[in-house]
Amino acid sequence: MTQGTVGEWRGWRAASEAALYGPDGFYRRPEGPGAHFRTSVHASPLFAQAVARLLCRVDESLGRPETLDFVDMAAGRGELAAGVLAALPADVASRARGYAVEVADRPEGLDHRIEWLAEPPKGITGLLFANEWLDNVPVEIAEVDSAGVPRLVLVRQDGRERLGEPVSGAEAEWLARWWPLPAEEGLRAEIGLPRDEAWASAVATVDRGLAVAVDYAHTARARPLFGTLTGFREGLETAPVPDGSCDITAHVALDACALPGGRVLTQRDTLRALDLSGARPPLALASTQPAAYVRALASASEATELTASGGLGDFGWLLQPVGLEPAGALAAPLGGLLVDVPDHEEQ
């Protein structure tokens, strides 16, 4: 994987792959992605606690197996995996195995119970969780030219762009099905085929359990007219320049990624189903137990951020059961999250 030269024109997929995951890529930098952007994992420990409750519900659905796997895809510095293991009740924690999947080296001081891997393990029984992974799976960008033809967008390492060849083959088929572009010059789309394939590959590592992808998302009913490609550096949104200095990300067509039996929900609805509430504590507690009131108020504020409309609450959650009982039978252990699962072809 080469970084490329400043003057070389490449498709956005190859340019982003090198900029993010090459030898000097953004995700191999020592400070970690948390220094540049804030995810739900960094926003509050309540997120890891909610994921731990989901793992417990999966455990119940699986009949409490002898070993229960939790796999954190694109684990960053292992914050989510560590938080989930710490939040599990003792009877579940004693059977749990944690895996962090990341291209960077294992950070010092990480919980010794977490195995650090470059690829997810095979034969997972439990929960595979991908928080803001798919948005960093590089994709090609298409743009409509003056003749109304979608063409691949080429980019240099300094971020300058030009149009290349017309979109063809499997990429054209994906666009026609999932993100058809009107013949209007300048309209853009991200061709999500590599993400569909990456998700299918990740789900294939699960023997029995649940795979979940959480990300910035959109569906066929509301695709953005000009795409969503952007960059993040030092906590601020910036131009997406594929030179390794910034994160390069684009929202995910989660409905296209979904396999048969999958369901896309909002983070707001999913976290509420996992008993995360932003309800304020009763005011009477302030006078009787002021310290407890302050803690409960802070917790409510964090829960509100995680479920807020126009913010983290709008993230999509793709829930993909694997080898479990029919959805209706999972209503109780999974809190109704998998009831009335639509067929992939109907989304």
CSV table of C-alpha atoms in Angstrom, one decimal:
chain,number,residue,atom,x,y,z
A,1,MET,CA,0.0,0.0,0.0
A,2,THR,CA,1.7,3.2,-1.1
A,3,GLN,CA,1.0,6.7,0.0
A,4,GLY,CA,1.3,8.0,-3.5
A,5,THR,CA,2.9,11.2,-4.8
A,6,VAL,CA,1.4,14.7,-4.5
A,7,GLY,CA,0.8,14.9,-8.2
A,8,GLU,CA,-0.7,11.4,-8.7
A,9,TRP,CA,-4.4,11.2,-9.6
A,10,ARG,CA,-6.2,8.2,-8.0
A,11,GLY,CA,-9.7,7.3,-7.1
A,12,TRP,CA,-10.9,8.3,-3.6
A,13,ARG,CA,-10.9,4.6,-2.5
A,14,ALA,CA,-7.2,4.1,-3.1
A,15,ALA,CA,-6.2,7.5,-1.9
A,16,SER,CA,-8.2,7.1,1.4
A,17,GLU,CA,-6.9,3.6,1.9
A,18,ALA,CA,-3.3,4.8,1.8
A,19,ALA,CA,-4.0,8.0,3.8
A,20,LEU,CA,-5.8,6.2,6.6
A,21,TYR,CA,-4.2,2.8,6.8
A,22,GLY,CA,-0.8,3.1,5.0
A,23,PRO,CA,2.5,2.9,6.9
A,24,ASP,CA,2.2,6.6,7.9
A,25,GLY,CA,-1.6,6.7,7.8
A,26,PHE,CA,-3.9,8.5,10.1
A,27,TYR,CA,-5.0,5.4,12.0
A,28,ARG,CA,-1.5,4.4,12.8
A,29,ARG,CA,-0.6,7.7,14.5
A,30,PRO,CA,0.4,7.4,18.2
A,31,GLU,CA,-2.2,9.8,19.6
A,32,GLY,CA,-5.1,7.7,18.3
A,33,PRO,CA,-8.3,8.8,16.7
A,34,GLY,CA,-9.7,10.1,20.0
A,35,ALA,CA,-7.4,13.1,19.8
A,36,HIS,CA,-9.2,14.2,16.6
A,37,PHE,CA,-12.9,13.4,17.0
A,38,ARG,CA,-15.3,12.4,19.6
A,39,THR,CA,-17.5,9.3,19.3
A,40,SER,CA,-20.3,8.0,21.6
A,41,VAL,CA,-17.6,5.9,23.3
A,42,HIS,CA,-15.7,9.0,24.3
A,43,ALA,CA,-18.9,11.0,25.1
A,44,SER,CA,-19.9,8.9,28.2
A,45,PRO,CA,-19.2,5.6,29.9
A,46,LEU,CA,-23.0,5.1,29.7
A,47,PHE,CA,-22.5,4.0,26.1
A,48,ALA,CA,-20.3,1.1,27.1
A,49,GLN,CA,-22.7,0.2,29.8
A,50,ALA,CA,-25.6,0.1,27.3
A,51,VAL,CA,-23.5,-2.1,25.0
A,52,ALA,CA,-22.8,-4.4,28.0
A,53,ARG,CA,-26.5,-4.7,28.6
A,54,LEU,CA,-27.0,-5.6,25.0
A,55,LEU,CA,-24.3,-8.3,25.3
A,56,CYS,CA,-26.1,-9.7,28.4
A,57,ARG,CA,-29.3,-9.9,26.4
A,58,VAL,CA,-27.5,-11.7,23.6
A,59,ASP,CA,-26.0,-14.0,26.2
A,60,GLU,CA,-29.5,-14.8,27.4
A,61,SER,CA,-30.7,-15.4,23.8
A,62,LEU,CA,-27.8,-17.8,23.3
A,63,GLY,CA,-28.7,-19.8,26.4
A,64,ARG,CA,-25.7,-18.5,28.4
A,65,PRO,CA,-22.9,-20.3,26.6
A,66,GLU,CA,-19.7,-21.5,28.3
A,67,THR,CA,-17.8,-18.7,26.5
A,68,LEU,CA,-19.3,-15.4,25.4
A,69,ASP,CA,-17.4,-13.3,22.8
A,70,PHE,CA,-17.4,-9.5,22.5
A,71,VAL,CA,-15.6,-8.2,19.5
A,72,ASP,CA,-14.9,-4.5,19.1
A,73,MET,CA,-14.3,-3.6,15.4
A,74,ALA,CA,-12.1,-0.5,14.8
A,75,ALA,CA,-11.4,-0.4,18.5
A,76,GLY,CA,-9.3,2.8,18.5
A,77,ARG,CA,-7.4,2.4,21.8
A,78,GLY,CA,-9.7,-0.3,23.2
A,79,GLU,CA,-11.9,2.1,25.2
A,80,LEU,CA,-15.2,0.4,24.3
A,81,ALA,CA,-14.0,-3.2,24.8
A,82,ALA,CA,-12.5,-2.2,28.2
A,83,GLY,CA,-15.7,-0.4,29.2
A,84,VAL,CA,-18.0,-3.2,28.2
A,85,LEU,CA,-16.0,-5.9,30.2
A,86,ALA,CA,-15.9,-3.6,33.2
A,87,ALA,CA,-19.7,-3.1,33.1
A,88,LEU,CA,-20.6,-6.8,32.9
A,89,PRO,CA,-22.1,-8.5,36.0
A,90,ALA,CA,-19.8,-11.1,37.5
A,91,ASP,CA,-21.6,-14.2,36.2
A,92,VAL,CA,-21.3,-12.9,32.6
A,93,ALA,CA,-17.8,-11.4,33.0
A,94,SER,CA,-16.4,-14.8,34.1
A,95,ARG,CA,-17.4,-16.3,30.7
A,96,ALA,CA,-16.7,-13.2,28.5
A,97,ARG,CA,-13.8,-13.0,26.1
A,98,GLY,CA,-12.9,-9.5,24.7
A,99,TYR,CA,-11.3,-8.8,21.3
A,100,ALA,CA,-10.2,-5.5,20.0
A,101,VAL,CA,-9.7,-5.3,16.2
A,102,GLU,CA,-7.5,-2.4,15.0
A,103,VAL,CA,-4.7,-1.7,12.6
A,104,ALA,CA,-2.6,0.2,15.2
A,105,ASP,CA,-0.4,-1.4,17.8
A,106,ARG,CA,-1.9,-2.5,21.1
A,107,PRO,CA,-1.8,0.4,23.6
A,108,GLU,CA,0.0,0.1,26.9
A,109,GLY,CA,-2.1,-0.6,29.9
A,110,LEU,CA,-5.0,-2.1,28.2
A,111,ASP,CA,-7.0,-4.7,30.2
A,112,HIS,CA,-5.1,-8.0,29.9
A,113,ARG,CA,-8.4,-9.8,29.2
A,114,ILE,CA,-8.7,-8.1,25.8
A,115,GLU,CA,-7.0,-9.8,22.9
A,116,TRP,CA,-5.6,-7.4,20.2
A,117,LEU,CA,-6.1,-8.5,16.6
A,118,ALA,CA,-5.8,-7.1,13.1
A,119,GLU,CA,-8.8,-9.1,11.9
A,120,PRO,CA,-11.9,-10.4,13.8
A,121,PRO,CA,-11.6,-13.9,15.1
A,122,LYS,CA,-13.6,-16.7,13.4
A,123,GLY,CA,-16.4,-18.6,15.1
A,124,ILE,CA,-17.8,-15.8,17.3
A,125,THR,CA,-20.5,-16.7,19.8
A,126,GLY,CA,-21.8,-13.4,21.2
A,127,LEU,CA,-21.7,-9.8,20.0
A,128,LEU,CA,-19.6,-8.2,17.2
A,129,PHE,CA,-19.8,-4.4,17.6
A,130,ALA,CA,-18.6,-2.0,15.0
A,131,ASN,CA,-18.9,1.6,16.2
A,132,GLU,CA,-17.9,4.1,13.5
A,133,TRP,CA,-16.0,1.5,11.5
A,134,LEU,CA,-17.9,1.4,8.2
A,135,ASP,CA,-17.6,5.2,7.6
A,136,ASN,CA,-13.9,4.7,7.4
A,137,VAL,CA,-14.0,1.9,4.9
A,138,PRO,CA,-12.8,3.8,1.8
A,139,VAL,CA,-15.2,4.1,-1.1
A,140,GLU,CA,-15.2,5.6,-4.6
A,141,ILE,CA,-16.9,9.0,-5.2
A,142,ALA,CA,-19.1,9.5,-8.2
A,143,GLU,CA,-20.1,12.9,-9.6
A,144,VAL,CA,-22.4,13.7,-12.5
A,145,ASP,CA,-20.8,15.5,-15.4
A,146,SER,CA,-22.2,18.1,-17.8
A,147,ALA,CA,-23.7,15.4,-20.0
A,148,GLY,CA,-25.5,13.8,-17.0
A,149,VAL,CA,-23.1,10.9,-16.8
A,150,PRO,CA,-21.8,9.7,-13.3
A,151,ARG,CA,-18.0,9.6,-13.4
A,152,LEU,CA,-15.5,8.5,-10.8
A,153,VAL,CA,-13.8,11.4,-8.9
A,154,LEU,CA,-10.0,11.3,-9.0
A,155,VAL,CA,-8.0,13.1,-6.3
A,156,ARG,CA,-4.4,14.1,-5.6
A,157,GLN,CA,-2.7,13.9,-2.3
A,158,ASP,CA,-3.2,17.6,-1.8
A,159,GLY,CA,-7.0,17.2,-2.1
A,160,ARG,CA,-7.4,18.6,-5.6
A,161,GLU,CA,-10.0,16.7,-7.7
A,162,ARG,CA,-11.0,16.0,-11.3
A,163,LEU,CA,-13.4,13.7,-13.0
A,164,GLY,CA,-12.3,10.3,-14.4
A,165,GLU,CA,-14.0,7.5,-16.3
A,166,PRO,CA,-17.7,6.9,-16.2
A,167,VAL,CA,-18.8,4.6,-13.4
A,168,SER,CA,-19.2,1.1,-14.7
A,169,GLY,CA,-19.7,-2.6,-13.7
A,170,ALA,CA,-20.6,-3.6,-10.2
A,171,GLU,CA,-20.2,0.0,-9.0
A,172,ALA,CA,-22.7,1.3,-11.6
A,173,GLU,CA,-25.1,-1.5,-10.6
A,174,TRP,CA,-24.7,-0.4,-6.9
A,175,LEU,CA,-25.4,3.2,-7.7
A,176,ALA,CA,-28.5,2.3,-9.8
A,177,ARG,CA,-30.0,0.3,-7.0
A,178,TRP,CA,-29.0,2.1,-3.9
A,179,TRP,CA,-28.1,5.7,-4.8
A,180,PRO,CA,-29.4,6.6,-8.3
A,181,LEU,CA,-28.1,10.0,-9.4
A,182,PRO,CA,-30.4,12.4,-11.4
A,183,ALA,CA,-28.7,13.7,-14.6
A,184,GLU,CA,-27.8,17.0,-12.9
A,185,GLU,CA,-24.3,18.3,-13.1
A,186,GLY,CA,-22.4,18.3,-9.8
A,187,LEU,CA,-24.5,15.8,-7.9
A,188,ARG,CA,-22.4,13.3,-6.0
A,189,ALA,CA,-22.6,10.0,-4.3
A,190,GLU,CA,-20.4,7.6,-2.3
A,191,ILE,CA,-20.4,4.2,-3.9
A,192,GLY,CA,-20.9,2.0,-0.8
A,193,LEU,CA,-20.1,-1.4,-2.3
A,194,PRO,CA,-16.8,-1.9,-0.4
A,195,ARG,CA,-18.8,-1.3,2.8
A,196,ASP,CA,-21.4,-3.9,1.9
A,197,GLU,CA,-18.6,-6.4,1.3
A,198,ALA,CA,-16.7,-5.4,4.5
A,199,TRP,CA,-19.9,-5.8,6.6
A,200,ALA,CA,-20.8,-9.2,5.0
A,201,SER,CA,-17.2,-10.4,5.8
A,202,ALA,CA,-17.5,-9.3,9.4
A,203,VAL,CA,-20.9,-10.9,9.9
A,204,ALA,CA,-19.5,-14.1,8.4
A,205,THR,CA,-17.2,-14.4,11.4
A,206,VAL,CA,-20.2,-14.8,13.8
A,207,ASP,CA,-21.4,-18.3,14.3
A,208,ARG,CA,-24.2,-17.4,16.7
A,209,GLY,CA,-25.2,-14.1,18.1
A,210,LEU,CA,-25.6,-10.5,16.9
A,211,ALA,CA,-23.5,-8.2,14.7
A,212,VAL,CA,-24.1,-4.4,15.2
A,213,ALA,CA,-22.8,-1.5,13.1
A,214,VAL,CA,-23.2,2.0,14.5
A,215,ASP,CA,-22.5,4.9,12.2
A,216,TYR,CA,-23.5,8.2,10.6
A,217,ALA,CA,-26.1,6.9,8.2
A,218,HIS,CA,-28.7,7.6,5.6
A,219,THR,CA,-31.2,5.5,3.8
A,220,ALA,CA,-32.6,5.3,0.2
A,221,ARG,CA,-35.5,7.6,1.2
A,222,ALA,CA,-33.1,10.5,2.0
A,223,ARG,CA,-29.7,10.3,0.3
A,224,PRO,CA,-27.7,13.6,0.4
A,225,LEU,CA,-27.6,15.3,-3.0
A,226,PHE,CA,-23.9,16.1,-2.8
A,227,GLY,CA,-22.5,13.2,-0.7
A,228,THR,CA,-21.0,13.5,2.7
A,229,LEU,CA,-17.3,13.1,2.3
A,230,THR,CA,-15.4,15.2,4.9
A,231,GLY,CA,-12.4,15.2,7.2
A,232,PHE,CA,-11.6,15.7,10.9
A,233,ARG,CA,-8.5,17.0,12.5
A,234,GLU,CA,-7.9,18.0,16.1
A,235,GLY,CA,-11.6,17.9,16.9
A,236,LEU,CA,-12.7,20.1,14.0
A,237,GLU,CA,-14.3,19.2,10.7
A,238,THR,CA,-12.0,20.0,7.8
A,239,ALA,CA,-11.5,19.4,4.1
A,240,PRO,CA,-10.8,15.8,3.3
A,241,VAL,CA,-7.2,15.8,2.2
A,242,PRO,CA,-5.8,12.3,1.6
A,243,ASP,CA,-2.3,13.0,2.9
A,244,GLY,CA,-2.5,11.1,6.3
A,245,SER,CA,-3.0,14.3,8.3
A,246,CYS,CA,-6.7,13.9,8.9
A,247,ASP,CA,-9.5,11.4,9.2
A,248,ILE,CA,-11.5,10.9,6.0
A,249,THR,CA,-15.0,9.8,6.5
A,250,ALA,CA,-18.4,9.6,4.7
A,251,HIS,CA,-21.8,8.6,6.0
A,252,VAL,CA,-22.9,5.0,5.5
A,253,ALA,CA,-25.8,3.6,3.5
A,254,LEU,CA,-26.7,1.1,6.2
A,255,ASP,CA,-29.8,-0.1,4.4
A,256,ALA,CA,-27.5,-1.3,1.5
A,257,CYS,CA,-25.1,-3.0,4.0
A,258,ALA,CA,-28.0,-4.9,5.7
A,259,LEU,CA,-28.1,-8.7,5.1
A,260,PRO,CA,-31.4,-10.6,5.2
A,261,GLY,CA,-32.9,-10.3,8.7
A,262,GLY,CA,-31.1,-7.1,9.5
A,263,ARG,CA,-32.8,-4.0,10.9
A,264,VAL,CA,-31.7,-0.4,10.9
A,265,LEU,CA,-32.8,1.7,14.0
A,266,THR,CA,-31.7,5.1,15.4
A,267,GLN,CA,-29.3,5.2,18.3
A,268,ARG,CA,-31.9,7.1,20.2
A,269,ASP,CA,-34.5,4.3,19.9
A,270,THR,CA,-31.9,1.6,20.5
A,271,LEU,CA,-30.3,3.1,23.6
A,272,ARG,CA,-33.8,3.8,25.1
A,273,ALA,CA,-34.6,0.1,24.5
A,274,LEU,CA,-31.4,-0.7,26.4
A,275,ASP,CA,-32.7,1.3,29.4
A,276,LEU,CA,-30.6,4.4,28.8
A,277,SER,CA,-32.7,7.4,29.8
A,278,GLY,CA,-32.1,11.1,29.9
A,279,ALA,CA,-34.7,11.7,32.5
A,280,ARG,CA,-33.7,14.2,35.2
A,281,PRO,CA,-33.6,13.0,38.8
A,282,PRO,CA,-36.4,14.1,41.1
A,283,LEU,CA,-35.7,17.5,42.5
A,284,ALA,CA,-36.4,16.3,46.0
A,285,LEU,CA,-33.2,14.3,45.9
A,286,ALA,CA,-31.2,17.6,45.8
A,287,SER,CA,-32.2,18.4,49.4
A,288,THR,CA,-32.0,14.8,50.8
A,289,GLN,CA,-28.9,13.5,48.9
A,290,PRO,CA,-27.2,16.4,47.2
A,291,ALA,CA,-24.1,14.4,46.0
A,292,ALA,CA,-26.3,11.7,44.6
A,293,TYR,CA,-28.4,14.3,42.8
A,294,VAL,CA,-25.4,15.9,41.2
A,295,ARG,CA,-24.2,12.5,40.0
A,296,ALA,CA,-27.7,11.6,38.6
A,297,LEU,CA,-28.0,15.0,36.9
A,298,ALA,CA,-24.6,14.5,35.2
A,299,SER,CA,-25.6,11.0,34.1
A,300,ALA,CA,-28.9,12.4,32.7
A,301,SER,CA,-27.0,15.0,30.8
A,302,GLU,CA,-24.7,12.4,29.2
A,303,ALA,CA,-27.6,10.2,28.3
A,304,THR,CA,-29.3,13.2,26.7
A,305,GLU,CA,-26.2,13.8,24.5
A,306,LEU,CA,-26.1,10.2,23.4
A,307,THR,CA,-29.8,10.2,22.4
A,308,ALA,CA,-30.2,13.8,21.1
A,309,SER,CA,-32.0,14.6,17.9
A,310,GLY,CA,-29.7,16.4,15.5
A,311,GLY,CA,-26.7,14.7,17.1
A,312,LEU,CA,-25.5,11.3,18.3
A,313,GLY,CA,-29.1,10.1,18.7
A,314,ASP,CA,-29.5,10.2,14.9
A,315,PHE,CA,-26.8,7.7,14.3
A,316,GLY,CA,-28.0,4.5,12.7
A,317,TRP,CA,-27.7,1.1,14.3
A,318,LEU,CA,-27.7,-1.9,12.0
A,319,LEU,CA,-28.6,-5.0,14.0
A,320,GLN,CA,-27.9,-8.3,12.3
A,321,PRO,CA,-28.8,-11.5,14.1
A,322,VAL,CA,-26.9,-14.7,13.2
A,323,GLY,CA,-28.0,-18.2,14.0
A,324,LEU,CA,-30.5,-17.2,16.6
A,325,GLU,CA,-34.2,-18.0,17.0
A,326,PRO,CA,-36.8,-16.2,14.8
A,327,ALA,CA,-37.1,-12.5,15.7
A,328,GLY,CA,-40.3,-12.9,17.6
A,329,ALA,CA,-38.7,-15.3,20.0
A,330,LEU,CA,-36.1,-12.7,20.8
A,331,ALA,CA,-38.5,-10.0,21.9
A,332,ALA,CA,-38.0,-10.5,25.6
A,333,PRO,CA,-34.2,-11.0,25.8
A,334,LEU,CA,-33.4,-8.3,23.3
A,335,GLY,CA,-36.0,-5.8,24.5
A,336,GLY,CA,-38.0,-6.0,21.3
A,337,LEU,CA,-35.1,-4.6,19.2
A,338,LEU,CA,-35.4,-7.4,16.6
A,339,VAL,CA,-39.2,-7.6,16.3
A,340,ASP,CA,-40.7,-7.0,12.8
A,341,VAL,CA,-37.4,-7.2,11.0
A,342,PRO,CA,-38.0,-6.1,7.4
A,343,ASP,CA,-36.6,-8.1,4.5
A,344,HIS,CA,-33.4,-6.7,2.9
A,345,GLU,CA,-35.1,-6.4,-0.5
A,346,GLU,CA,-37.9,-4.3,0.9
A,347,GLN,CA,-35.8,-1.6,2.6
